[in-house]
Amino acid sequence: MVAYKSKVVERIELPSRERRERALAEAGYNVFELASEDVFIDLLTDSGTGAMSDAQWAALMRGDESYAGSRSFERLESAVREVMGFSRVVPTHQGRGAENVLYGALLSEGDVVPNNTHFDTTRAHVANQGAEPVDCPVEGARDPTADGPFKGNVSLERARAVVDDVGAERVPLVIQTITNNSAAGQPVSVENTRRVREFADEIDATFVIDACRFAENAGFVRRREGEFEGYEIAEIAREQLGYADAVVMSGKKDGLVNAGGFVTTDDDDLFERCKQRAILYEGFPTYGGMAGRDVAAMAVGLREAVTEAYVTDRLEEVRKFATLLSDAGVPVYTPPGGHAVYIDAGAALPHLEPAEFPGQALVCELYREGGVRGVELGSFAFPDTDRPELVRLAVPRRTYHAEHFEHVAETAATVLENPESIDGLEVVSDPSMPELRHFTASLEPLSS
Ligand code: F0G
């Protein structure tokens, strides 16, 4: 059942094929370099790209811009307390700001950090502290065709192997990312969260949940984890987050805002350490790099994110989009995740080797054919790893309608009518940091 109607609209237009061809070539076959005006349906990310509700816009007007002791911050504190169950909040400009504040307070040179899968910025912030990020996904997480209700879980076996290898004293922190963005947005069970809690206790480590998409995760838990059938989303979210010592949050996802983030905990000592770092890197601890109005909108967004109407609408939208694509003959990662549909470009374009970047080739064709912008998460974004060749079509929250998704499915089906005609690509100019090359590198078709 549809849960929203539009109150404000933004004009969009499919540029001519000629203009798309030119824009793609000028962007160096890298869609991060496209102007948004040249994009028709933008599925690059679900981060900060969603629509706010009328209640959020109203809260925005009442935002308190006081440097210290802002009323909007009090509203955020009470929303975090009720929705997530924690009493201490350090606001930041976005998720990676929260990562810098928290991981800087917890990690030292030589530490090792297990996580189901580190998101790019998480990996970079762990490494930035001189620590080593280690991914511990469960078996099947990287297999686009494997079945399983919770392919986002942490493998306790792998996490224990890390501790056996380096010793518990070098593992002061364990992270669980819900949902697991870098594993196709797959959910994490509450049971797995409990096991990670026990594991952290065994090795005397701090347990942090990266809760960017915690509300979507709670929706999956209710559908798939028997114990929680009939529970309210808000109850599940509080139960799951309650096992953590601290939560790191990007408000740009399930905070339902365009910018913002925070760290939250009940640990007074950790709170103090984060607060000091926040003053250094973010801003005074009652605004933390956000405008007061954004803090106010995030307080409302957090409460909306755990409503039944929001979560049901969100999961259904993404599930229907995945069905449209697979009905059109497009191979998609199964089961679909919470915030995006992932196309298996390796299966779609089997004639291309990983070194010819099948995912990036597909991303370019989707744009060329239908003005659709997705993002490659395969050999181009993650060189030297054995990940599947995925293309992520992320769904901005409360933004696109059925016709938009139909256009994307039709575009993908047209592109894949004649897959052998799709050429591979090569990188022709590389930025200095290999981990970040997919954001700015230029490519060229192999035949050119
Ligand atoms: N953690 C996870 C799991 C994320 O998905 C992101 C961002 C962050 C942390 C960082 O948050 O962007 O507010 O600084 N993911 C976006 C994406 C960028 O497109 O998946 P941020």
PDB file of N, CA, C and O in Angstrom, residues 326-397:
ATOM      1  N   SER A 326      14.195  -8.448 -12.666  1.00  0.00           N
ATOM      2  CA  SER A 326      14.404  -9.864 -12.983  1.00  0.00           C
ATOM      3  C   SER A 326      13.347 -10.353 -13.968  1.00  0.00           C
ATOM      4  O   SER A 326      13.647 -11.172 -14.834  1.00  0.00           O
ATOM      5  N   ASP A 327      12.119  -9.819 -13.873  1.00  0.00           N
ATOM      6  CA  ASP A 327      11.096 -10.186 -14.877  1.00  0.00           C
ATOM      7  C   ASP A 327      11.513  -9.736 -16.279  1.00  0.00           C
ATOM      8  O   ASP A 327      11.088 -10.312 -17.274  1.00  0.00           O
ATOM      9  N   ALA A 328      12.338  -8.684 -16.339  1.00  0.00           N
ATOM     10  CA  ALA A 328      12.807  -8.189 -17.647  1.00  0.00           C
ATOM     11  C   ALA A 328      14.061  -8.951 -18.096  1.00  0.00           C
ATOM     12  O   ALA A 328      14.701  -8.571 -19.076  1.00  0.00           O
ATOM     13  N   GLY A 329      14.433  -9.989 -17.342  1.00  0.00           N
ATOM     14  CA  GLY A 329      15.568 -10.824 -17.751  1.00  0.00           C
ATOM     15  C   GLY A 329      16.918 -10.315 -17.280  1.00  0.00           C
ATOM     16  O   GLY A 329      17.965 -10.767 -17.760  1.00  0.00           O
ATOM     17  N   VAL A 330      16.918  -9.388 -16.335  1.00  0.00           N
ATOM     18  CA  VAL A 330      18.186  -8.830 -15.835  1.00  0.00           C
ATOM     19  C   VAL A 330      18.619  -9.650 -14.609  1.00  0.00           C
ATOM     20  O   VAL A 330      17.825  -9.807 -13.678  1.00  0.00           O
ATOM     21  N   PRO A 331      19.863 -10.181 -14.606  1.00  0.00           N
ATOM     22  CA  PRO A 331      20.278 -10.971 -13.441  1.00  0.00           C
ATOM     23  C   PRO A 331      20.561 -10.070 -12.238  1.00  0.00           C
ATOM     24  O   PRO A 331      21.447  -9.225 -12.296  1.00  0.00           O
ATOM     25  N   VAL A 332      19.803 -10.247 -11.166  1.00  0.00           N
ATOM     26  CA  VAL A 332      20.010  -9.411  -9.980  1.00  0.00           C
ATOM     27  C   VAL A 332      20.449 -10.268  -8.798  1.00  0.00           C
ATOM     28  O   VAL A 332      20.138 -11.458  -8.722  1.00  0.00           O
ATOM     29  N   TYR A 333      21.184  -9.642  -7.890  1.00  0.00           N
ATOM     30  CA  TYR A 333      21.610 -10.295  -6.646  1.00  0.00           C
ATOM     31  C   TYR A 333      20.347 -10.682  -5.868  1.00  0.00           C
ATOM     32  O   TYR A 333      19.442  -9.871  -5.706  1.00  0.00           O
ATOM     33  N   THR A 334      20.323 -11.930  -5.364  1.00  0.00           N
ATOM     34  CA  THR A 334      19.156 -12.373  -4.591  1.00  0.00           C
ATOM     35  C   THR A 334      19.580 -12.830  -3.198  1.00  0.00           C
ATOM     36  O   THR A 334      20.665 -13.378  -3.040  1.00  0.00           O
ATOM     37  N   PRO A 335      18.702 -12.734  -2.191  1.00  0.00           N
ATOM     38  CA  PRO A 335      17.497 -11.906  -2.261  1.00  0.00           C
ATOM     39  C   PRO A 335      17.887 -10.427  -2.309  1.00  0.00           C
ATOM     40  O   PRO A 335      18.994 -10.080  -1.891  1.00  0.00           O
ATOM     41  N   PRO A 336      16.985  -9.546  -2.803  1.00  0.00           N
ATOM     42  CA  PRO A 336      17.352  -8.127  -2.854  1.00  0.00           C
ATOM     43  C   PRO A 336      17.568  -7.552  -1.463  1.00  0.00           C
ATOM     44  O   PRO A 336      16.950  -8.001  -0.498  1.00  0.00           O
ATOM     45  N   GLY A 337      18.449  -6.541  -1.368  1.00  0.00           N
ATOM     46  CA  GLY A 337      18.745  -5.917  -0.085  1.00  0.00           C
ATOM     47  C   GLY A 337      17.749  -4.818   0.253  1.00  0.00           C
ATOM     48  O   GLY A 337      16.673  -4.736  -0.346  1.00  0.00           O
ATOM     49  N   GLY A 338      18.135  -3.959   1.190  1.00  0.00           N
ATOM     50  CA  GLY A 338      17.191  -2.986   1.704  1.00  0.00           C
ATOM     51  C   GLY A 338      17.163  -1.659   0.985  1.00  0.00           C
ATOM     52  O   GLY A 338      16.123  -1.009   0.919  1.00  0.00           O
ATOM     53  N   HIS A 339      18.301  -1.222   0.450  1.00  0.00           N
ATOM     54  CA  HIS A 339      18.352   0.142  -0.083  1.00  0.00           C
ATOM     55  C   HIS A 339      18.673   0.192  -1.557  1.00  0.00           C
ATOM     56  O   HIS A 339      18.770   1.274  -2.129  1.00  0.00           O
ATOM     57  N   ALA A 340      18.891  -0.968  -2.168  1.00  0.00           N
ATOM     58  CA  ALA A 340      19.362  -0.977  -3.544  1.00  0.00           C
ATOM     59  C   ALA A 340      19.112  -2.335  -4.169  1.00  0.00           C
ATOM     60  O   ALA A 340      18.983  -3.333  -3.468  1.00  0.00           O
ATOM     61  N   VAL A 341      19.065  -2.321  -5.510  1.00  0.00           N
ATOM     62  CA  VAL A 341      19.073  -3.574  -6.253  1.00  0.00           C
ATOM     63  C   VAL A 341      20.440  -3.660  -6.925  1.00  0.00           C
ATOM     64  O   VAL A 341      20.935  -2.653  -7.459  1.00  0.00           O
ATOM     65  N   TYR A 342      21.049  -4.829  -6.864  1.00  0.00           N
ATOM     66  CA  TYR A 342      22.388  -5.008  -7.419  1.00  0.00           C
ATOM     67  C   TYR A 342      22.293  -5.916  -8.635  1.00  0.00           C
ATOM     68  O   TYR A 342      21.791  -7.038  -8.535  1.00  0.00           O
ATOM     69  N   ILE A 343      22.765  -5.426  -9.786  1.00  0.00           N
ATOM     70  CA  ILE A 343      22.777  -6.263 -10.995  1.00  0.00           C
ATOM     71  C   ILE A 343      24.085  -7.042 -11.019  1.00  0.00           C
ATOM     72  O   ILE A 343      25.159  -6.495 -10.724  1.00  0.00           O
ATOM     73  N   ASP A 344      23.986  -8.323 -11.358  1.00  0.00           N
ATOM     74  CA  ASP A 344      25.170  -9.173 -11.469  1.00  0.00           C
ATOM     75  C   ASP A 344      25.741  -8.985 -12.888  1.00  0.00           C
ATOM     76  O   ASP A 344      25.368  -9.692 -13.824  1.00  0.00           O
ATOM     77  N   ALA A 345      26.649  -8.023 -13.025  1.00  0.00           N
ATOM     78  CA  ALA A 345      27.183  -7.688 -14.358  1.00  0.00           C
ATOM     79  C   ALA A 345      28.056  -8.813 -14.896  1.00  0.00           C
ATOM     80  O   ALA A 345      28.174  -8.982 -16.112  1.00  0.00           O
ATOM     81  N   GLY A 346      28.657  -9.588 -13.998  1.00  0.00           N
ATOM     82  CA  GLY A 346      29.469 -10.734 -14.441  1.00  0.00           C
ATOM     83  C   GLY A 346      28.591 -11.724 -15.191  1.00  0.00           C
ATOM     84  O   GLY A 346      28.985 -12.276 -16.225  1.00  0.00           O
ATOM     85  N   ALA A 347      27.376 -11.950 -14.694  1.00  0.00           N
ATOM     86  CA  ALA A 347      26.447 -12.875 -15.353  1.00  0.00           C
ATOM     87  C   ALA A 347      25.835 -12.230 -16.603  1.00  0.00           C
ATOM     88  O   ALA A 347      25.563 -12.905 -17.594  1.00  0.00           O
ATOM     89  N   ALA A 348      25.615 -10.909 -16.551  1.00  0.00           N
ATOM     90  CA  ALA A 348      24.958 -10.228 -17.669  1.00  0.00           C
ATOM     91  C   ALA A 348      25.893 -10.087 -18.871  1.00  0.00           C
ATOM     92  O   ALA A 348      25.448 -10.141 -20.019  1.00  0.00           O
ATOM     93  N   LEU A 349      27.184  -9.875 -18.602  1.00  0.00           N
ATOM     94  CA  LEU A 349      28.150  -9.651 -19.683  1.00  0.00           C
ATOM     95  C   LEU A 349      29.309 -10.656 -19.561  1.00  0.00           C
ATOM     96  O   LEU A 349      30.460 -10.274 -19.299  1.00  0.00           O
ATOM     97  N   PRO A 350      29.005 -11.948 -19.740  1.00  0.00           N
ATOM     98  CA  PRO A 350      30.028 -12.973 -19.480  1.00  0.00           C
ATOM     99  C   PRO A 350      31.218 -12.910 -20.436  1.00  0.00           C
ATOM    100  O   PRO A 350      32.264 -13.490 -20.151  1.00  0.00           O
ATOM    101  N   HIS A 351      31.058 -12.188 -21.563  1.00  0.00           N
ATOM    102  CA  HIS A 351      32.176 -12.123 -22.527  1.00  0.00           C
ATOM    103  C   HIS A 351      33.271 -11.174 -22.046  1.00  0.00           C
ATOM    104  O   HIS A 351      34.359 -11.155 -22.619  1.00  0.00           O
ATOM    105  N   LEU A 352      32.989 -10.374 -20.997  1.00  0.00           N
ATOM    106  CA  LEU A 352      34.010  -9.431 -20.526  1.00  0.00           C
ATOM    107  C   LEU A 352      34.753  -9.995 -19.313  1.00  0.00           C
ATOM    108  O   LEU A 352      34.133 -10.490 -18.368  1.00  0.00           O
ATOM    109  N   GLU A 353      36.067  -9.899 -19.348  1.00  0.00           N
ATOM    110  CA  GLU A 353      36.913 -10.316 -18.214  1.00  0.00           C
ATOM    111  C   GLU A 353      36.814  -9.252 -17.124  1.00  0.00           C
ATOM    112  O   GLU A 353      36.556  -8.075 -17.434  1.00  0.00           O
ATOM    113  N   PRO A 354      37.100  -9.625 -15.851  1.00  0.00           N
ATOM    114  CA  PRO A 354      37.100  -8.602 -14.796  1.00  0.00           C
ATOM    115  C   PRO A 354      37.976  -7.396 -15.153  1.00  0.00           C
ATOM    116  O   PRO A 354      37.594  -6.253 -14.891  1.00  0.00           O
ATOM    117  N   ALA A 355      39.113  -7.639 -15.829  1.00  0.00           N
ATOM    118  CA  ALA A 355      40.026  -6.535 -16.173  1.00  0.00           C
ATOM    119  C   ALA A 355      39.431  -5.600 -17.228  1.00  0.00           C
ATOM    120  O   ALA A 355      39.938  -4.506 -17.464  1.00  0.00           O
ATOM    121  N   GLU A 356      38.330  -6.050 -17.863  1.00  0.00           N
ATOM    122  CA  GLU A 356      37.647  -5.197 -18.853  1.00  0.00           C
ATOM    123  C   GLU A 356      36.436  -4.486 -18.227  1.00  0.00           C
ATOM    124  O   GLU A 356      35.652  -3.861 -18.918  1.00  0.00           O
ATOM    125  N   PHE A 357      36.298  -4.629 -16.913  1.00  0.00           N
ATOM    126  CA  PHE A 357      35.294  -3.919 -16.107  1.00  0.00           C
ATOM    127  C   PHE A 357      33.854  -4.073 -16.616  1.00  0.00           C
ATOM    128  O   PHE A 357      33.219  -3.090 -17.027  1.00  0.00           O
ATOM    129  N   PRO A 358      33.322  -5.298 -16.546  1.00  0.00           N
ATOM    130  CA  PRO A 358      31.932  -5.500 -17.007  1.00  0.00           C
ATOM    131  C   PRO A 358      30.925  -4.611 -16.278  1.00  0.00           C
ATOM    132  O   PRO A 358      29.969  -4.113 -16.887  1.00  0.00           O
ATOM    133  N   GLY A 359      31.124  -4.401 -14.982  1.00  0.00           N
ATOM    134  CA  GLY A 359      30.189  -3.570 -14.212  1.00  0.00           C
ATOM    135  C   GLY A 359      30.192  -2.138 -14.705  1.00  0.00           C
ATOM    136  O   GLY A 359      29.128  -1.529 -14.928  1.00  0.00           O
ATOM    137  N   GLN A 360      31.386  -1.596 -14.922  1.00  0.00           N
ATOM    138  CA  GLN A 360      31.480  -0.208 -15.375  1.00  0.00           C
ATOM    139  C   GLN A 360      30.920  -0.086 -16.796  1.00  0.00           C
ATOM    140  O   GLN A 360      30.264   0.903 -17.131  1.00  0.00           O
ATOM    141  N   ALA A 361      31.152  -1.115 -17.615  1.00  0.00           N
ATOM    142  CA  ALA A 361      30.609  -1.098 -18.977  1.00  0.00           C
ATOM    143  C   ALA A 361      29.080  -1.043 -18.915  1.00  0.00           C
ATOM    144  O   ALA A 361      28.435  -0.291 -19.656  1.00  0.00           O
ATOM    145  N   LEU A 362      28.499  -1.818 -18.002  1.00  0.00           N
ATOM    146  CA  LEU A 362      27.036  -1.821 -17.866  1.00  0.00           C
ATOM    147  C   LEU A 362      26.533  -0.477 -17.336  1.00  0.00           C
ATOM    148  O   LEU A 362      25.522   0.055 -17.816  1.00  0.00           O
ATOM    149  N   VAL A 363      27.238   0.087 -16.365  1.00  0.00           N
ATOM    150  CA  VAL A 363      26.866   1.408 -15.834  1.00  0.00           C
ATOM    151  C   VAL A 363      26.815   2.431 -16.976  1.00  0.00           C
ATOM    152  O   VAL A 363      25.859   3.200 -17.099  1.00  0.00           O
ATOM    153  N   CYS A 364      27.822   2.410 -17.834  1.00  0.00           N
ATOM    154  CA  CYS A 364      27.868   3.358 -18.963  1.00  0.00           C
ATOM    155  C   CYS A 364      26.708   3.126 -19.925  1.00  0.00           C
ATOM    156  O   CYS A 364      26.088   4.077 -20.407  1.00  0.00           O
ATOM    157  N   GLU A 365      26.392   1.855 -20.197  1.00  0.00           N
ATOM    158  CA  GLU A 365      25.300   1.566 -21.144  1.00  0.00           C
ATOM    159  C   GLU A 365      23.949   1.982 -20.571  1.00  0.00           C
ATOM    160  O   GLU A 365      23.080   2.445 -21.306  1.00  0.00           O
ATOM    161  N   LEU A 366      23.745   1.806 -19.268  1.00  0.00           N
ATOM    162  CA  LEU A 366      22.466   2.204 -18.651  1.00  0.00           C
ATOM    163  C   LEU A 366      22.283   3.706 -18.792  1.00  0.00           C
ATOM    164  O   LEU A 366      21.183   4.199 -19.035  1.00  0.00           O
ATOM    165  N   TYR A 367      23.378   4.428 -18.658  1.00  0.00           N
ATOM    166  CA  TYR A 367      23.293   5.877 -18.818  1.00  0.00           C
ATOM    167  C   TYR A 367      23.054   6.231 -20.291  1.00  0.00           C
ATOM    168  O   TYR A 367      22.167   7.002 -20.622  1.00  0.00           O
ATOM    169  N   ARG A 368      23.834   5.614 -21.157  1.00  0.00           N
ATOM    170  CA  ARG A 368      23.737   5.944 -22.581  1.00  0.00           C
ATOM    171  C   ARG A 368      22.325   5.651 -23.105  1.00  0.00           C
ATOM    172  O   ARG A 368      21.736   6.438 -23.819  1.00  0.00           O
ATOM    173  N   GLU A 369      21.769   4.509 -22.691  1.00  0.00           N
ATOM    174  CA  GLU A 369      20.472   4.091 -23.214  1.00  0.00           C
ATOM    175  C   GLU A 369      19.301   4.850 -22.582  1.00  0.00           C
ATOM    176  O   GLU A 369      18.360   5.232 -23.267  1.00  0.00           O
ATOM    177  N   GLY A 370      19.363   5.092 -21.253  1.00  0.00           N
ATOM    178  CA  GLY A 370      18.161   5.624 -20.600  1.00  0.00           C
ATOM    179  C   GLY A 370      18.408   6.769 -19.638  1.00  0.00           C
ATOM    180  O   GLY A 370      17.488   7.134 -18.886  1.00  0.00           O
ATOM    181  N   GLY A 371      19.631   7.316 -19.620  1.00  0.00           N
ATOM    182  CA  GLY A 371      19.915   8.410 -18.692  1.00  0.00           C
ATOM    183  C   GLY A 371      19.876   7.975 -17.234  1.00  0.00           C
ATOM    184  O   GLY A 371      19.653   8.783 -16.332  1.00  0.00           O
ATOM    185  N   VAL A 372      20.083   6.663 -16.997  1.00  0.00           N
ATOM    186  CA  VAL A 372      20.028   6.116 -15.635  1.00  0.00           C
ATOM    187  C   VAL A 372      21.441   6.072 -15.059  1.00  0.00           C
ATOM    188  O   VAL A 372      22.367   5.590 -15.727  1.00  0.00           O
ATOM    189  N   ARG A 373      21.611   6.587 -13.834  1.00  0.00           N
ATOM    190  CA  ARG A 373      22.947   6.549 -13.222  1.00  0.00           C
ATOM    191  C   ARG A 373      22.965   5.560 -12.064  1.00  0.00           C
ATOM    192  O   ARG A 373      22.268   5.722 -11.067  1.00  0.00           O
ATOM    193  N   GLY A 374      23.784   4.514 -12.194  1.00  0.00           N
ATOM    194  CA  GLY A 374      24.029   3.565 -11.100  1.00  0.00           C
ATOM    195  C   GLY A 374      25.500   3.660 -10.742  1.00  0.00           C
ATOM    196  O   GLY A 374      26.190   4.589 -11.159  1.00  0.00           O
ATOM    197  N   VAL A 375      25.989   2.696  -9.956  1.00  0.00           N
ATOM    198  CA  VAL A 375      27.406   2.737  -9.612  1.00  0.00           C
ATOM    199  C   VAL A 375      28.013   1.333  -9.648  1.00  0.00           C
ATOM    200  O   VAL A 375      27.362   0.364  -9.249  1.00  0.00           O
ATOM    201  N   GLU A 376      29.233   1.254 -10.162  1.00  0.00           N
ATOM    202  CA  GLU A 376      29.940  -0.029 -10.227  1.00  0.00           C
ATOM    203  C   GLU A 376      30.527  -0.365  -8.870  1.00  0.00           C
ATOM    204  O   GLU A 376      31.135   0.488  -8.213  1.00  0.00           O
ATOM    205  N   LEU A 377      30.339  -1.618  -8.431  1.00  0.00           N
ATOM    206  CA  LEU A 377      30.991  -2.079  -7.198  1.00  0.00           C
ATOM    207  C   LEU A 377      31.630  -3.434  -7.493  1.00  0.00           C
ATOM    208  O   LEU A 377      31.227  -4.463  -6.962  1.00  0.00           O
ATOM    209  N   GLY A 378      32.605  -3.418  -8.388  1.00  0.00           N
ATOM    210  CA  GLY A 378      33.283  -4.651  -8.793  1.00  0.00           C
ATOM    211  C   GLY A 378      34.759  -4.375  -8.961  1.00  0.00           C
ATOM    212  O   GLY A 378      35.356  -3.659  -8.142  1.00  0.00           O
ATOM    213  N   SER A 379      35.332  -4.870 -10.067  1.00  0.00           N
ATOM    214  CA  SER A 379      36.787  -4.778 -10.257  1.00  0.00           C
ATOM    215  C   SER A 379      37.296  -3.353 -10.437  1.00  0.00           C
ATOM    216  O   SER A 379      38.472  -3.079 -10.221  1.00  0.00           O
ATOM    217  N   PHE A 380      36.410  -2.448 -10.853  1.00  0.00           N
ATOM    218  CA  PHE A 380      36.845  -1.063 -11.030  1.00  0.00           C
ATOM    219  C   PHE A 380      36.939  -0.370  -9.659  1.00  0.00           C
ATOM    220  O   PHE A 380      37.953   0.251  -9.337  1.00  0.00           O
ATOM    221  N   ALA A 381      35.893  -0.529  -8.837  1.00  0.00           N
ATOM    222  CA  ALA A 381      35.894   0.123  -7.512  1.00  0.00           C
ATOM    223  C   ALA A 381      36.810  -0.597  -6.532  1.00  0.00           C
ATOM    224  O   ALA A 381      37.393   0.033  -5.649  1.00  0.00           O
ATOM    225  N   PHE A 382      36.910  -1.916  -6.658  1.00  0.00           N
ATOM    226  CA  PHE A 382      37.693  -2.700  -5.685  1.00  0.00           C
ATOM    227  C   PHE A 382      38.733  -3.545  -6.399  1.00  0.00           C
ATOM    228  O   PHE A 382      38.581  -4.766  -6.511  1.00  0.00           O
ATOM    229  N   PRO A 383      39.800  -2.890  -6.909  1.00  0.00           N
ATOM    230  CA  PRO A 383      40.817  -3.671  -7.613  1.00  0.00           C
ATOM    231  C   PRO A 383      41.443  -4.697  -6.669  1.00  0.00           C
ATOM    232  O   PRO A 383      41.470  -4.473  -5.465  1.00  0.00           O
ATOM    233  N   ASP A 384      41.888  -5.801  -7.222  1.00  0.00           N
ATOM    234  CA  ASP A 384      42.618  -6.832  -6.466  1.00  0.00           C
ATOM    235  C   ASP A 384      41.792  -7.497  -5.374  1.00  0.00           C
ATOM    236  O   ASP A 384      42.341  -7.962  -4.379  1.00  0.00           O
ATOM    237  N   THR A 385      40.460  -7.500  -5.493  1.00  0.00           N
ATOM    238  CA  THR A 385      39.675  -8.302  -4.552  1.00  0.00           C
ATOM    239  C   THR A 385      38.864  -9.286  -5.367  1.00  0.00           C
ATOM    240  O   THR A 385      38.724  -9.125  -6.586  1.00  0.00           O
ATOM    241  N   ASP A 386      38.315 -10.302  -4.690  1.00  0.00           N
ATOM    242  CA  ASP A 386      37.585 -11.321  -5.457  1.00  0.00           C
ATOM    243  C   ASP A 386      36.075 -11.113  -5.338  1.00  0.00           C
ATOM    244  O   ASP A 386      35.311 -12.036  -5.186  1.00  0.00           O
ATOM    245  N   ARG A 387      35.663  -9.830  -5.395  1.00  0.00           N
ATOM    246  CA  ARG A 387      34.233  -9.554  -5.281  1.00  0.00           C
ATOM    247  C   ARG A 387      33.522  -9.845  -6.589  1.00  0.00           C
ATOM    248  O   ARG A 387      34.117  -9.774  -7.659  1.00  0.00           O
ATOM    249  N   PRO A 388      32.188 -10.115  -6.506  1.00  0.00           N
ATOM    250  CA  PRO A 388      31.437 -10.260  -7.754  1.00  0.00           C
ATOM    251  C   PRO A 388      31.349  -8.917  -8.478  1.00  0.00           C
ATOM    252  O   PRO A 388      31.524  -7.860  -7.871  1.00  0.00           O
ATOM    253  N   GLU A 389      31.080  -8.983  -9.786  1.00  0.00           N
ATOM    254  CA  GLU A 389      31.017  -7.756 -10.603  1.00  0.00           C
ATOM    255  C   GLU A 389      29.613  -7.168 -10.494  1.00  0.00           C
ATOM    256  O   GLU A 389      28.747  -7.457 -11.313  1.00  0.00           O
ATOM    257  N   LEU A 390      29.386  -6.359  -9.461  1.00  0.00           N
ATOM    258  CA  LEU A 390      28.039  -5.847  -9.217  1.00  0.00           C
ATOM    259  C   LEU A 390      27.884  -4.395  -9.673  1.00  0.00           C
ATOM    260  O   LEU A 390      28.848  -3.622  -9.669  1.00  0.00           O
ATOM    261  N   VAL A 391      26.663  -4.073 -10.055  1.00  0.00           N
ATOM    262  CA  VAL A 391      26.281  -2.680 -10.319  1.00  0.00           C
ATOM    263  C   VAL A 391      25.155  -2.365  -9.338  1.00  0.00           C
ATOM    264  O   VAL A 391      24.140  -3.075  -9.305  1.00  0.00           O
ATOM    265  N   ARG A 392      25.345  -1.328  -8.526  1.00  0.00           N
ATOM    266  CA  ARG A 392      24.317  -0.977  -7.535  1.00  0.00           C
ATOM    267  C   ARG A 392      23.376   0.077  -8.093  1.00  0.00           C
ATOM    268  O   ARG A 392      23.823   1.122  -8.567  1.00  0.00           O
ATOM    269  N   LEU A 393      22.081  -0.218  -8.029  1.00  0.00           N
ATOM    270  CA  LEU A 393      21.058   0.785  -8.339  1.00  0.00           C
ATOM    271  C   LEU A 393      20.408   1.138  -7.007  1.00  0.00           C
ATOM    272  O   LEU A 393      19.525   0.427  -6.518  1.00  0.00           O
ATOM    273  N   ALA A 394      20.908   2.197  -6.373  1.00  0.00           N
ATOM    274  CA  ALA A 394      20.431   2.572  -5.035  1.00  0.00           C
ATOM    275  C   ALA A 394      19.143   3.378  -5.159  1.00  0.00           C
ATOM    276  O   ALA A 394      18.988   4.177  -6.088  1.00  0.00           O
ATOM    277  N   VAL A 395      18.247   3.171  -4.237  1.00  0.00           N
ATOM    278  CA  VAL A 395      16.928   3.802  -4.316  1.00  0.00           C
ATOM    279  C   VAL A 395      16.831   4.935  -3.283  1.00  0.00           C
ATOM    280  O   VAL A 395      16.768   4.679  -2.079  1.00  0.00           O
ATOM    281  N   PRO A 396      16.843   6.196  -3.756  1.00  0.00           N
ATOM    282  CA  PRO A 396      16.646   7.307  -2.818  1.00  0.00           C
ATOM    283  C   PRO A 396      15.289   7.166  -2.118  1.00  0.00           C
ATOM    284  O   PRO A 396      14.330   6.677  -2.712  1.00  0.00           O
ATOM    285  N   ARG A 397      15.232   7.569  -0.857  1.00  0.00           N
ATOM    286  CA  ARG A 397      14.013   7.349  -0.065  1.00  0.00           C
ATOM    287  C   ARG A 397      12.870   8.291  -0.471  1.00  0.00           C
ATOM    288  O   ARG A 397      13.075   9.489  -0.600  1.00  0.00           O
TER     289      ARG A 397
END
